Amino acid sequence: MRKLYHSIRVDNLPKDPNPNPPAGGSNPEPTTPEGGELYQNPDQYSAQLTPETYPPEPTQTQDFSGVPPPSSPGEFGSVPPPPYEEDRKGKIILIIGIILVVLVVIFLIIKFLGGRGASQSSGGELTYWGLWEDANTIKPLIDDYQKSHPNVKITYTKQNPKQYRERLQAALTRGEGPDIFRFHNTWTSMFASDLSPMPDTIYTTTEFEKTFYPVAKADLNINNKYYGIPLEIDGLVLLYNDDILKAQNITVPTDWENFQQAAITLTTPDSTTGKILNAGVALGSADNIDHFSDILGLMFLQNGTNLQDPLGPCTDPTSTTCAVDTLIFYRKFAELPNNTWDDTQDNSIVAFAGGKVAMIFAPTWQIFTIKQINPNLNLKVATVPQLPGITINWATYWVEGVSKRSKSPEAAWEFLKFLSSKESLTKLYTEQAKTRIFGEPYSRIDLASTLESNQYLAPLIKQAPTMKSFPFASSTQDNGINDQMIKYLLDAVNSLKQGASPQSALETASSGFKQVLTKYTINAAPSTAPIE
């Protein structure tokens, strides 16, 4: 039986100083060669006949009864035809002509069948819009592909993420967009009219589902067709300051109840003003917490909330208030008397980099930001806490897709299949790691073992098989489904500070969610059942 957030109490928890928590374009059509004109051998035989000479008519009756009939016309004096002479030269020319015609026919058949066996779009020029990688990072893989596909030319352009979604869709609508482009995993429905379905020749359904994590199946499938290939996976992890935890002799909790206790212990308030000097964890508010919407999305799913209808039935039939309980639990981290965070704190990423908060939740790419601010921070990574009896984690990642208006869709998909191969992803990771701490975490299940010893990515990869997603994804800058959904969620959290009840806050948010989801035709919320 799942332990709900409402059963985790914080109101009267003492601050125990020593808690004991657990740890291409098309190939040209074959050119029909000039057909050789079949040699027509004229009849060399022409009968040469001379007039027959007859004897003069007899003047009297002659008796021929005893004379045998002539054995040949010549015996009557007619001229026989000349003997037949075979035209050897003409016969040779005729045979050679037939052989040439047969060879031409065989050549055309082979060419035709060979053309049918190959993709009609195995060549051409492809444009590729990316977001995070410089052209120099992608260039070695493009060069490798073009060497083995000399009739393909690929031009990669790194785009500015600001207003990227709007610029991309506008360009695609005008027919001026790229052949290949990167999009967020929550954008699939938004881009349904712009995306080309992946052919079965790239990955069959079975191959796709064996190659990539289950969340990709849920995010990229529309009507049993896949519309993108992920080259990476990412999602929420717990980032913690190891020095602060060790100073309090605290190991990282794996469940929410012990996590809450640890966060309270790690919090140091001002004894006079009550203002937090050192925060235990950045939770409970919205405006100064990066990824608050992802965190709440994770907690809603873990507690059995249907995100399309938050106030509807819960996964656990014994609970009818799963969404309300979740919002209350989240908010208590920023409410007196046992708050671990408040509105006076800096942005959560900045505060963590500055050593002012012990723990935060963020995707792994934020590690780069934190290390740029404070390279010496003793940052460690752990899996996110869970409720008893359930394991659900949060995904937010980017995907490569092919434009429906591409002139060379098959060539584009063939290139993406190459990019998503084990060899290419390994090489891409190596190129990325030349300029930062680590590359993009592998999207392929069969590469998971290569990251098991990576101090930053191992916890993420451990979570990947049980990840789910929903359009509460922060930092997409899409001014679309995510940003609009997040605005309703932010208003719900902030309304609690103004005295609104969790029930009324969620009623308003739920109404807004339904409008946005209908606008972008999202028809199903992620399941809250465990992934087997």
Short mmCIF file of C-alpha atoms in Angstrom, two decimals:
data_model
loop_
_atom_site.label_atom_id
_atom_site.label_comp_id
_atom_site.label_asym_id
_atom_site.label_seq_id
_atom_site.Cartn_x
_atom_site.Cartn_y
_atom_site.Cartn_z
CA MET A 1 0.00 0.00 0.00
CA ARG A 2 1.46 3.37 -1.01
CA LYS A 3 2.18 5.75 1.85
CA LEU A 4 0.64 9.08 0.85
CA TYR A 5 2.16 12.50 1.43
CA HIS A 6 -0.70 13.38 3.78
CA SER A 7 0.63 10.77 6.21
CA ILE A 8 4.00 12.52 6.41
CA ARG A 9 3.70 15.16 9.10
CA VAL A 10 5.98 18.11 9.67
CA ASP A 11 4.01 20.54 11.82
CA ASN A 12 5.41 19.46 15.18
CA LEU A 13 8.61 17.76 14.20
CA PRO A 14 11.44 18.68 16.58
CA LYS A 15 14.70 19.76 15.12
CA ASP A 16 16.78 16.84 16.21
CA PRO A 17 20.43 17.83 15.80
CA ASN A 18 21.45 14.23 15.43
CA PRO A 19 18.88 12.44 13.31
CA ASN A 20 19.46 8.91 12.28
CA PRO A 21 18.17 8.73 8.72
CA PRO A 22 18.79 5.91 6.27
CA ALA A 23 20.98 6.57 3.53
CA GLY A 24 19.36 13.31 -48.83
CA GLY A 25 17.76 14.08 -52.29
CA SER A 26 16.80 11.19 -54.65
CA ASN A 27 19.16 9.11 -56.77
CA PRO A 28 18.48 9.97 -60.42
CA GLU A 29 16.33 7.46 -62.23
CA PRO A 30 18.52 5.07 -64.25
CA THR A 31 19.10 6.68 -67.65
CA THR A 32 17.84 4.46 -70.41
CA PRO A 33 20.81 3.98 -72.73
CA GLU A 34 20.42 4.65 -76.40
CA GLY A 35 18.97 1.50 -77.78
CA GLY A 36 21.00 -0.08 -80.59
CA GLU A 37 19.01 -0.48 -83.79
CA LEU A 38 18.47 -4.11 -84.52
CA TYR A 39 20.30 -5.00 -87.79
CA GLN A 40 17.84 -6.05 -90.48
CA ASN A 41 19.69 -8.40 -92.84
CA PRO A 42 18.22 -8.02 -96.39
CA ASP A 43 17.41 -11.24 -98.27
CA GLN A 44 20.58 -11.95 -100.22
CA TYR A 45 18.89 -14.62 -102.17
CA SER A 46 17.23 -13.43 -105.41
CA ALA A 47 16.07 -16.08 -107.90
CA GLN A 48 17.46 -15.53 -111.37
CA LEU A 49 15.06 -17.16 -113.79
CA THR A 50 15.46 -17.26 -117.54
CA PRO A 51 12.58 -17.93 -119.95
CA GLU A 52 12.04 -21.59 -120.63
CA THR A 53 12.63 -22.82 -124.24
CA TYR A 54 10.17 -25.28 -125.59
CA PRO A 55 10.60 -27.49 -128.71
CA PRO A 56 8.40 -26.68 -131.67
CA GLU A 57 4.99 -28.11 -131.62
CA PRO A 58 4.78 -31.43 -133.34
CA THR A 59 2.99 -31.55 -136.64
CA GLN A 60 1.64 -34.95 -135.96
CA THR A 61 0.45 -36.93 -133.12
CA GLN A 62 3.21 -38.56 -131.11
CA ASP A 63 2.83 -41.43 -128.74
CA PHE A 64 4.44 -40.74 -125.39
CA SER A 65 2.96 -43.60 -123.55
CA GLY A 66 6.24 -45.41 -123.34
CA VAL A 67 8.33 -42.48 -122.29
CA PRO A 68 8.99 -42.07 -118.59
CA PRO A 69 8.31 -38.68 -116.99
CA PRO A 70 11.26 -36.36 -116.74
CA SER A 71 13.25 -36.54 -113.54
CA SER A 72 13.86 -32.77 -113.36
CA PRO A 73 12.68 -29.64 -115.08
CA GLY A 74 16.05 -29.35 -116.73
CA GLU A 75 15.27 -32.27 -118.85
CA PHE A 76 12.67 -30.08 -120.52
CA GLY A 77 15.27 -27.38 -121.01
CA SER A 78 14.35 -24.99 -118.08
CA VAL A 79 17.20 -23.11 -116.24
CA PRO A 80 17.70 -24.12 -112.59
CA PRO A 81 18.25 -21.40 -109.86
CA PRO A 82 21.82 -20.66 -108.81
CA PRO A 83 23.12 -22.51 -105.76
CA TYR A 84 22.39 -20.87 -102.25
CA GLU A 85 25.38 -19.09 -100.71
CA GLU A 86 25.15 -18.39 -96.92
CA ASP A 87 25.81 -14.73 -95.95
CA ARG A 88 28.22 -15.27 -93.04
CA LYS A 89 28.95 -11.58 -92.48
CA GLY A 90 25.28 -10.67 -92.04
CA LYS A 91 24.71 -13.56 -89.68
CA ILE A 92 27.60 -12.42 -87.47
CA ILE A 93 26.26 -8.87 -87.34
CA LEU A 94 22.81 -10.18 -86.44
CA ILE A 95 24.19 -12.30 -83.58
CA ILE A 96 26.28 -9.41 -82.24
CA GLY A 97 23.22 -7.15 -82.32
CA ILE A 98 21.15 -9.68 -80.38
CA ILE A 99 23.89 -10.08 -77.77
CA LEU A 100 24.13 -6.31 -77.30
CA VAL A 101 20.39 -5.99 -76.85
CA VAL A 102 20.38 -8.78 -74.25
CA LEU A 103 23.24 -7.15 -72.33
CA VAL A 104 21.48 -3.81 -72.30
CA VAL A 105 18.29 -5.43 -71.01
CA ILE A 106 20.21 -7.27 -68.27
CA PHE A 107 21.96 -4.04 -67.27
CA LEU A 108 18.66 -2.18 -67.02
CA ILE A 109 17.08 -4.93 -64.94
CA ILE A 110 20.01 -4.97 -62.50
CA LYS A 111 19.99 -1.20 -62.29
CA PHE A 112 16.26 -1.08 -61.70
CA LEU A 113 16.26 -3.77 -59.03
CA GLY A 114 19.27 -2.23 -57.34
CA GLY A 115 17.55 1.14 -57.29
CA ARG A 116 14.47 -0.37 -55.72
CA GLY A 117 16.55 -2.03 -53.02
CA ALA A 118 18.15 1.26 -52.03
CA SER A 119 16.37 4.23 -50.52
CA GLN A 120 15.10 6.64 -53.10
CA SER A 121 16.22 9.45 -50.79
CA SER A 122 19.67 8.14 -49.96
CA GLY A 123 21.26 11.32 -51.24
CA GLY A 124 20.76 15.06 -51.19
CA GLU A 125 21.30 18.09 -48.97
CA LEU A 126 20.05 18.05 -45.38
CA THR A 127 19.78 20.95 -42.95
CA TYR A 128 19.96 20.17 -39.22
CA TRP A 129 18.95 22.55 -36.42
CA GLY A 130 20.46 21.76 -33.03
CA LEU A 131 20.35 23.58 -29.71
CA TRP A 132 23.13 22.84 -27.28
CA GLU A 133 26.06 21.48 -29.27
CA ASP A 134 28.54 23.61 -31.20
CA ALA A 135 29.10 22.69 -34.82
CA ASN A 136 32.63 21.50 -34.00
CA THR A 137 31.19 18.86 -31.64
CA ILE A 138 28.85 17.43 -34.28
CA LYS A 139 31.23 17.81 -37.22
CA PRO A 140 33.25 14.57 -36.68
CA LEU A 141 30.07 12.49 -36.85
CA ILE A 142 28.77 14.34 -39.90
CA ASP A 143 32.15 13.84 -41.58
CA ASP A 144 32.03 10.11 -40.83
CA TYR A 145 28.58 9.80 -42.32
CA GLN A 146 29.38 11.81 -45.43
CA LYS A 147 32.44 9.66 -46.12
CA SER A 148 30.27 6.57 -46.34
CA HIS A 149 27.44 8.51 -48.04
CA PRO A 150 29.21 10.83 -50.51
CA ASN A 151 25.93 11.84 -52.12
CA VAL A 152 24.67 13.35 -48.82
CA LYS A 153 25.57 16.85 -47.63
CA ILE A 154 24.56 17.83 -44.07
CA THR A 155 24.63 21.40 -42.77
CA TYR A 156 24.33 21.75 -38.97
CA THR A 157 23.33 25.00 -37.27
CA LYS A 158 23.26 25.64 -33.52
CA GLN A 159 20.15 27.63 -32.68
CA ASN A 160 19.52 30.11 -29.89
CA PRO A 161 17.09 28.49 -27.39
CA LYS A 162 15.25 31.77 -26.88
CA GLN A 163 11.97 31.62 -28.85
CA TYR A 164 13.35 28.55 -30.61
CA ARG A 165 10.04 26.68 -30.64
CA GLU A 166 8.20 29.59 -32.25
CA ARG A 167 10.90 30.26 -34.84
CA LEU A 168 11.12 26.58 -35.71
CA GLN A 169 7.39 26.09 -36.22
CA ALA A 170 7.10 29.29 -38.21
CA ALA A 171 9.91 28.19 -40.53
CA LEU A 172 8.40 24.72 -40.94
CA THR A 173 5.00 26.20 -41.76
CA ARG A 174 6.55 28.40 -44.48
CA GLY A 175 8.31 25.38 -45.93
CA GLU A 176 11.69 26.93 -45.09
CA GLY A 177 12.50 24.90 -42.00
CA PRO A 178 15.23 22.32 -41.48
CA ASP A 179 15.06 18.68 -42.53
CA ILE A 180 16.16 17.56 -39.05
CA PHE A 181 15.56 19.44 -35.83
CA ARG A 182 15.75 19.03 -32.06
CA PHE A 183 12.56 19.26 -30.00
CA HIS A 184 11.59 18.64 -26.38
CA ASN A 185 10.00 15.36 -25.41
CA THR A 186 6.85 17.19 -24.29
CA TRP A 187 6.42 18.91 -27.69
CA THR A 188 5.39 15.86 -29.70
CA SER A 189 1.70 16.74 -29.78
CA MET A 190 2.48 20.41 -30.44
CA PHE A 191 4.53 19.38 -33.49
CA ALA A 192 2.23 16.59 -34.69
CA SER A 193 1.48 18.39 -37.96
CA ASP A 194 5.16 19.14 -38.59
CA LEU A 195 6.79 15.78 -37.86
CA SER A 196 7.40 12.93 -40.26
CA PRO A 197 6.67 9.45 -38.86
CA MET A 198 9.71 7.22 -38.52
CA PRO A 199 9.77 4.43 -41.15
CA ASP A 200 9.94 0.85 -39.93
CA THR A 201 13.16 0.50 -41.95
CA ILE A 202 14.87 2.73 -39.36
CA TYR A 203 13.59 1.01 -36.21
CA THR A 204 10.71 -1.39 -36.01
CA THR A 205 8.39 -0.91 -33.05
CA THR A 206 10.05 -3.82 -31.27
CA GLU A 207 13.55 -2.52 -32.00
CA PHE A 208 12.69 0.99 -30.79
CA GLU A 209 11.21 -0.24 -27.54
CA LYS A 210 14.17 -2.51 -26.84
CA THR A 211 16.69 0.21 -27.66
CA PHE A 212 15.34 3.22 -25.75
CA TYR A 213 13.85 3.74 -22.28
CA PRO A 214 10.10 3.27 -21.72
CA VAL A 215 9.51 7.00 -21.30
CA ALA A 216 10.51 7.54 -24.95
CA LYS A 217 7.84 5.07 -26.00
CA ALA A 218 5.25 7.01 -24.03
CA ASP A 219 6.39 10.44 -25.22
CA LEU A 220 7.07 9.89 -28.93
CA ASN A 221 4.33 7.51 -30.05
CA ILE A 222 1.21 8.79 -31.80
CA ASN A 223 -1.21 6.24 -33.27
CA ASN A 224 1.45 3.50 -33.14
CA LYS A 225 3.99 5.57 -35.05
CA TYR A 226 7.16 7.05 -33.59
CA TYR A 227 7.98 10.67 -34.39
CA GLY A 228 11.47 11.12 -32.99
CA ILE A 229 14.70 9.50 -31.87
CA PRO A 230 16.27 10.53 -28.55
CA LEU A 231 20.03 10.97 -28.47
CA GLU A 232 20.05 11.65 -24.71
CA ILE A 233 18.07 11.19 -21.50
CA ASP A 234 17.86 13.53 -18.52
CA GLY A 235 15.62 14.27 -15.57
CA LEU A 236 15.50 15.29 -11.94
CA VAL A 237 18.21 14.11 -9.58
CA LEU A 238 19.11 15.17 -6.06
CA LEU A 239 22.18 17.40 -5.87
CA TYR A 240 23.72 17.79 -2.41
CA ASN A 241 26.64 19.52 -0.76
CA ASP A 242 28.62 16.65 0.67
CA ASP A 243 30.55 18.86 3.09
CA ILE A 244 27.36 20.15 4.72
CA LEU A 245 25.84 16.68 5.07
CA LYS A 246 29.03 15.21 6.50
CA ALA A 247 29.28 18.05 9.02
CA GLN A 248 25.85 16.98 10.36
CA ASN A 249 26.65 13.26 10.02
CA ILE A 250 23.75 12.81 7.62
CA THR A 251 23.56 10.33 4.80
CA VAL A 252 21.28 10.98 1.85
CA PRO A 253 17.74 9.75 2.56
CA THR A 254 15.99 7.64 -0.04
CA ASP A 255 12.39 8.11 1.18
CA TRP A 256 10.42 11.32 1.68
CA GLU A 257 9.76 10.97 5.40
CA ASN A 258 13.44 10.68 6.30
CA PHE A 259 14.33 13.24 3.67
CA GLN A 260 12.06 15.75 5.38
CA GLN A 261 13.68 15.08 8.75
CA ALA A 262 17.15 15.52 7.28
CA ALA A 263 16.20 18.79 5.59
CA ILE A 264 14.93 20.24 8.86
CA THR A 265 18.15 19.25 10.64
CA LEU A 266 20.27 20.84 7.92
CA THR A 267 18.42 24.17 8.18
CA THR A 268 19.88 26.98 10.29
CA PRO A 269 17.50 29.89 11.06
CA ASP A 270 18.42 33.21 12.59
CA SER A 271 17.59 32.91 16.29
CA THR A 272 16.19 36.43 16.39
CA THR A 273 14.43 37.03 13.10
CA GLY A 274 13.70 33.44 12.14
CA LYS A 275 15.07 34.13 8.68
CA ILE A 276 16.89 31.13 7.25
CA LEU A 277 20.65 31.55 7.16
CA ASN A 278 21.46 28.14 5.72
CA ALA A 279 18.67 26.19 4.05
CA GLY A 280 18.21 22.45 4.19
CA VAL A 281 16.48 22.02 0.83
CA ALA A 282 14.98 24.33 -1.80
CA LEU A 283 11.31 23.28 -1.70
CA GLY A 284 7.96 24.85 -0.88
CA SER A 285 7.85 27.99 -3.03
CA ALA A 286 7.94 28.73 -6.74
CA ASP A 287 9.48 32.05 -7.71
CA ASN A 288 12.98 31.37 -6.38
CA ILE A 289 13.19 27.62 -7.08
CA ASP A 290 14.43 26.51 -10.48
CA HIS A 291 12.48 23.46 -11.74
CA PHE A 292 9.76 23.77 -9.07
CA SER A 293 7.21 22.58 -11.67
CA ASP A 294 9.23 19.45 -12.44
CA ILE A 295 9.53 18.73 -8.72
CA LEU A 296 5.81 19.12 -8.16
CA GLY A 297 5.09 17.02 -11.25
CA LEU A 298 7.26 14.25 -9.84
CA MET A 299 5.57 14.42 -6.44
CA PHE A 300 2.08 14.44 -7.98
CA LEU A 301 2.86 11.31 -9.99
CA GLN A 302 4.46 9.53 -7.05
CA ASN A 303 1.34 10.19 -4.98
CA GLY A 304 -0.99 8.81 -7.66
CA THR A 305 -2.35 12.03 -9.18
CA ASN A 306 -3.85 12.05 -12.67
CA LEU A 307 -2.22 15.22 -13.99
CA GLN A 308 -4.91 15.76 -16.62
CA ASP A 309 -7.52 15.81 -13.89
CA PRO A 310 -5.74 16.55 -10.59
CA LEU A 311 -8.93 16.61 -8.55
CA GLY A 312 -10.25 13.42 -10.10
CA PRO A 313 -9.78 9.83 -8.91
CA CYS A 314 -6.37 8.87 -7.55
CA THR A 315 -4.42 5.75 -8.41
CA ASP A 316 -4.78 4.55 -4.84
CA PRO A 317 -8.49 3.80 -4.39
CA THR A 318 -8.22 4.55 -0.66
CA SER A 319 -7.34 8.17 -1.40
CA THR A 320 -9.42 10.90 -3.00
CA THR A 321 -7.17 13.83 -2.14
CA CYS A 322 -3.82 12.84 -3.64
CA ALA A 323 -3.27 16.15 -5.46
CA VAL A 324 -4.30 18.28 -2.49
CA ASP A 325 -2.13 16.22 -0.13
CA THR A 326 0.83 16.63 -2.47
CA LEU A 327 0.47 20.41 -2.67
CA ILE A 328 0.19 20.67 1.12
CA PHE A 329 3.29 18.50 1.60
CA TYR A 330 5.30 20.58 -0.88
CA ARG A 331 4.25 23.89 0.64
CA LYS A 332 5.18 22.89 4.23
CA PHE A 333 8.89 23.05 3.31
CA ALA A 334 8.47 26.84 3.16
CA GLU A 335 6.02 27.31 6.04
CA LEU A 336 6.77 27.96 9.69
CA PRO A 337 7.62 26.53 12.11
CA ASN A 338 9.71 23.81 10.47
CA ASN A 339 10.44 25.39 7.12
CA THR A 340 13.67 24.57 5.29
CA TRP A 341 13.37 27.38 2.69
CA ASP A 342 11.80 30.81 2.39
CA ASP A 343 11.21 33.64 -0.04
CA THR A 344 14.29 35.55 1.14
CA GLN A 345 16.65 33.01 -0.37
CA ASP A 346 18.45 33.53 -3.66
CA ASN A 347 17.57 31.51 -6.71
CA SER A 348 18.05 27.85 -5.78
CA ILE A 349 20.86 27.19 -8.27
CA VAL A 350 22.79 30.28 -7.16
CA ALA A 351 22.18 29.51 -3.48
CA PHE A 352 23.41 25.94 -3.89
CA ALA A 353 26.53 27.03 -5.77
CA GLY A 354 27.21 29.50 -2.98
CA GLY A 355 26.89 26.88 -0.24
CA LYS A 356 23.69 28.42 1.18
CA VAL A 357 21.45 25.38 0.70
CA ALA A 358 22.39 21.78 1.34
CA MET A 359 20.18 20.05 -1.27
CA ILE A 360 18.32 20.89 -4.47
CA PHE A 361 16.54 19.00 -7.24
CA ALA A 362 17.62 19.65 -10.83
CA PRO A 363 18.44 17.94 -14.15
CA THR A 364 22.06 16.88 -14.55
CA TRP A 365 22.84 19.66 -17.04
CA GLN A 366 22.58 22.17 -14.19
CA ILE A 367 25.78 20.69 -12.79
CA PHE A 368 27.63 22.60 -15.53
CA THR A 369 26.05 25.87 -14.37
CA ILE A 370 26.88 25.20 -10.73
CA LYS A 371 30.48 24.23 -11.47
CA GLN A 372 30.97 27.35 -13.53
CA ILE A 373 29.85 29.45 -10.56
CA ASN A 374 31.84 27.48 -7.99
CA PRO A 375 34.33 24.95 -9.41
CA ASN A 376 35.43 23.90 -5.92
CA LEU A 377 31.99 22.96 -4.59
CA ASN A 378 31.93 19.41 -3.24
CA LEU A 379 28.81 18.49 -5.20
CA LYS A 380 27.43 14.96 -5.15
CA VAL A 381 24.46 13.37 -6.93
CA ALA A 382 21.83 10.95 -5.61
CA THR A 383 18.51 9.50 -6.74
CA VAL A 384 15.33 11.35 -5.75
CA PRO A 385 13.34 10.17 -2.68
CA GLN A 386 10.39 7.83 -3.16
CA LEU A 387 7.21 6.94 -1.32
CA PRO A 388 7.00 3.39 0.09
CA GLY A 389 5.95 0.81 -2.45
CA ILE A 390 6.36 3.00 -5.54
CA THR A 391 9.26 4.05 -7.76
CA ILE A 392 8.58 6.88 -10.18
CA ASN A 393 11.18 9.31 -11.52
CA TRP A 394 10.98 12.42 -13.70
CA ALA A 395 12.22 12.80 -17.27
CA THR A 396 12.93 15.95 -19.27
CA TYR A 397 15.04 15.48 -22.39
CA TRP A 398 15.45 16.44 -26.07
CA VAL A 399 14.75 14.47 -29.23
CA GLU A 400 15.68 14.62 -32.92
CA GLY A 401 12.84 14.67 -35.47
CA VAL A 402 12.36 14.95 -39.24
CA SER A 403 10.21 17.57 -40.93
CA LYS A 404 7.13 16.37 -42.77
CA ARG A 405 8.05 18.90 -45.47
CA SER A 406 11.58 17.63 -45.98
CA LYS A 407 12.44 16.83 -49.59
CA SER A 408 14.63 13.97 -48.38
CA PRO A 409 12.88 12.43 -45.36
CA GLU A 410 14.33 8.95 -45.84
CA ALA A 411 17.86 10.31 -46.04
CA ALA A 412 17.20 12.34 -42.88
CA TRP A 413 15.94 9.30 -40.98
CA GLU A 414 18.91 7.24 -42.18
CA PHE A 415 21.25 9.87 -40.74
CA LEU A 416 19.39 9.83 -37.41
CA LYS A 417 19.66 6.06 -37.27
CA PHE A 418 23.41 6.47 -37.73
CA LEU A 419 23.56 9.14 -34.98
CA SER A 420 21.62 6.94 -32.55
CA SER A 421 23.84 3.89 -33.01
CA LYS A 422 26.03 2.74 -30.12
CA GLU A 423 29.20 3.71 -31.95
CA SER A 424 27.99 7.20 -32.85
CA LEU A 425 26.59 8.01 -29.41
CA THR A 426 29.83 6.87 -27.80
CA LYS A 427 31.81 9.10 -30.13
CA LEU A 428 29.43 12.01 -29.58
CA TYR A 429 29.76 11.66 -25.80
CA THR A 430 33.56 11.71 -26.15
CA GLU A 431 33.44 14.88 -28.26
CA GLN A 432 31.10 16.57 -25.77
CA ALA A 433 33.28 15.60 -22.81
CA LYS A 434 36.20 17.45 -24.39
CA THR A 435 34.57 20.77 -23.47
CA ARG A 436 32.64 19.93 -20.27
CA ILE A 437 32.54 17.54 -17.31
CA PHE A 438 30.49 14.89 -19.10
CA GLY A 439 28.54 14.39 -22.29
CA GLU A 440 24.83 13.92 -22.78
CA PRO A 441 23.62 10.86 -20.84
CA TYR A 442 23.00 7.97 -23.21
CA SER A 443 19.46 7.38 -24.45
CA ARG A 444 20.21 3.75 -25.31
CA ILE A 445 19.54 1.07 -22.73
CA ASP A 446 22.51 -0.99 -23.93
CA LEU A 447 24.91 1.86 -23.05
CA ALA A 448 23.72 2.23 -19.45
CA SER A 449 26.51 0.06 -18.07
CA THR A 450 29.15 2.45 -19.44
CA LEU A 451 27.92 5.17 -17.04
CA GLU A 452 27.50 3.07 -13.89
CA SER A 453 30.75 4.36 -12.44
CA ASN A 454 30.20 8.00 -13.43
CA GLN A 455 29.80 10.00 -10.21
CA TYR A 456 27.44 12.49 -11.82
CA LEU A 457 25.36 10.31 -14.15
CA ALA A 458 25.10 6.93 -12.43
CA PRO A 459 22.08 7.97 -10.27
CA LEU A 460 20.29 9.37 -13.32
CA ILE A 461 20.82 6.20 -15.34
CA LYS A 462 19.60 4.13 -12.40
CA GLN A 463 16.36 6.13 -12.49
CA ALA A 464 15.91 6.07 -16.28
CA PRO A 465 13.88 2.83 -16.54
CA THR A 466 11.19 4.25 -14.23
CA MET A 467 10.98 7.78 -15.62
CA LYS A 468 7.76 9.50 -16.64
CA SER A 469 7.07 12.95 -18.01
CA PHE A 470 4.36 15.59 -18.40
CA PRO A 471 4.27 19.18 -19.72
CA PHE A 472 5.48 20.71 -16.46
CA ALA A 473 9.01 20.78 -17.90
CA SER A 474 10.92 23.93 -17.02
CA SER A 475 13.58 25.71 -19.09
CA THR A 476 12.12 24.76 -22.48
CA GLN A 477 11.37 28.44 -23.19
CA ASP A 478 8.60 27.25 -25.47
CA ASN A 479 5.98 29.92 -24.74
CA GLY A 480 3.67 27.02 -25.42
CA ILE A 481 2.42 23.97 -23.61
CA ASN A 482 5.03 23.87 -20.82
CA ASP A 483 5.23 27.58 -20.06
CA GLN A 484 1.44 27.92 -20.06
CA MET A 485 0.93 24.90 -17.79
CA ILE A 486 3.67 26.10 -15.43
CA LYS A 487 2.03 29.53 -15.11
CA TYR A 488 -1.13 27.95 -13.71
CA LEU A 489 0.95 25.83 -11.32
CA LEU A 490 2.98 28.84 -10.16
CA ASP A 491 -0.22 30.78 -9.46
CA ALA A 492 -1.52 27.84 -7.41
CA VAL A 493 1.61 27.75 -5.21
CA ASN A 494 1.69 31.52 -4.77
CA SER A 495 -2.01 31.66 -3.91
CA LEU A 496 -1.29 29.54 -0.84
CA LYS A 497 0.91 32.33 0.47
CA GLN A 498 -2.07 34.68 0.11
CA GLY A 499 -4.27 32.42 2.22
CA ALA A 500 -6.03 30.38 -0.47
CA SER A 501 -6.84 26.80 0.41
CA PRO A 502 -5.02 23.99 -1.43
CA GLN A 503 -8.38 22.77 -2.74
CA SER A 504 -9.35 26.10 -4.30
CA ALA A 505 -5.83 26.65 -5.62
CA LEU A 506 -5.96 23.33 -7.42
CA GLU A 507 -9.47 23.91 -8.71
CA THR A 508 -8.30 27.04 -10.51
CA ALA A 509 -5.13 25.35 -11.75
CA SER A 510 -7.00 22.27 -12.94
CA SER A 511 -9.35 24.39 -15.04
CA GLY A 512 -6.37 26.08 -16.67
CA PHE A 513 -4.60 22.77 -17.27
CA LYS A 514 -7.58 21.42 -19.19
CA GLN A 515 -7.68 24.46 -21.46
CA VAL A 516 -4.00 24.20 -22.32
CA LEU A 517 -4.06 20.45 -22.84
CA THR A 518 -7.10 20.74 -25.11
CA LYS A 519 -5.39 23.49 -27.10
CA TYR A 520 -2.40 21.24 -27.73
CA THR A 521 -4.45 18.02 -28.02
CA ILE A 522 -2.85 16.09 -25.17
CA ASN A 523 -5.20 13.17 -24.69
CA ALA A 524 -3.51 11.04 -22.04
CA ALA A 525 -1.68 11.68 -18.81
CA PRO A 526 1.29 9.52 -17.81
CA SER A 527 0.39 6.45 -15.84
CA THR A 528 1.24 6.47 -12.16
CA ALA A 529 1.58 2.70 -12.09
CA PRO A 530 5.10 1.27 -11.63
CA ILE A 531 6.95 0.28 -14.78
CA GLU A 532 7.59 -3.44 -14.74
#
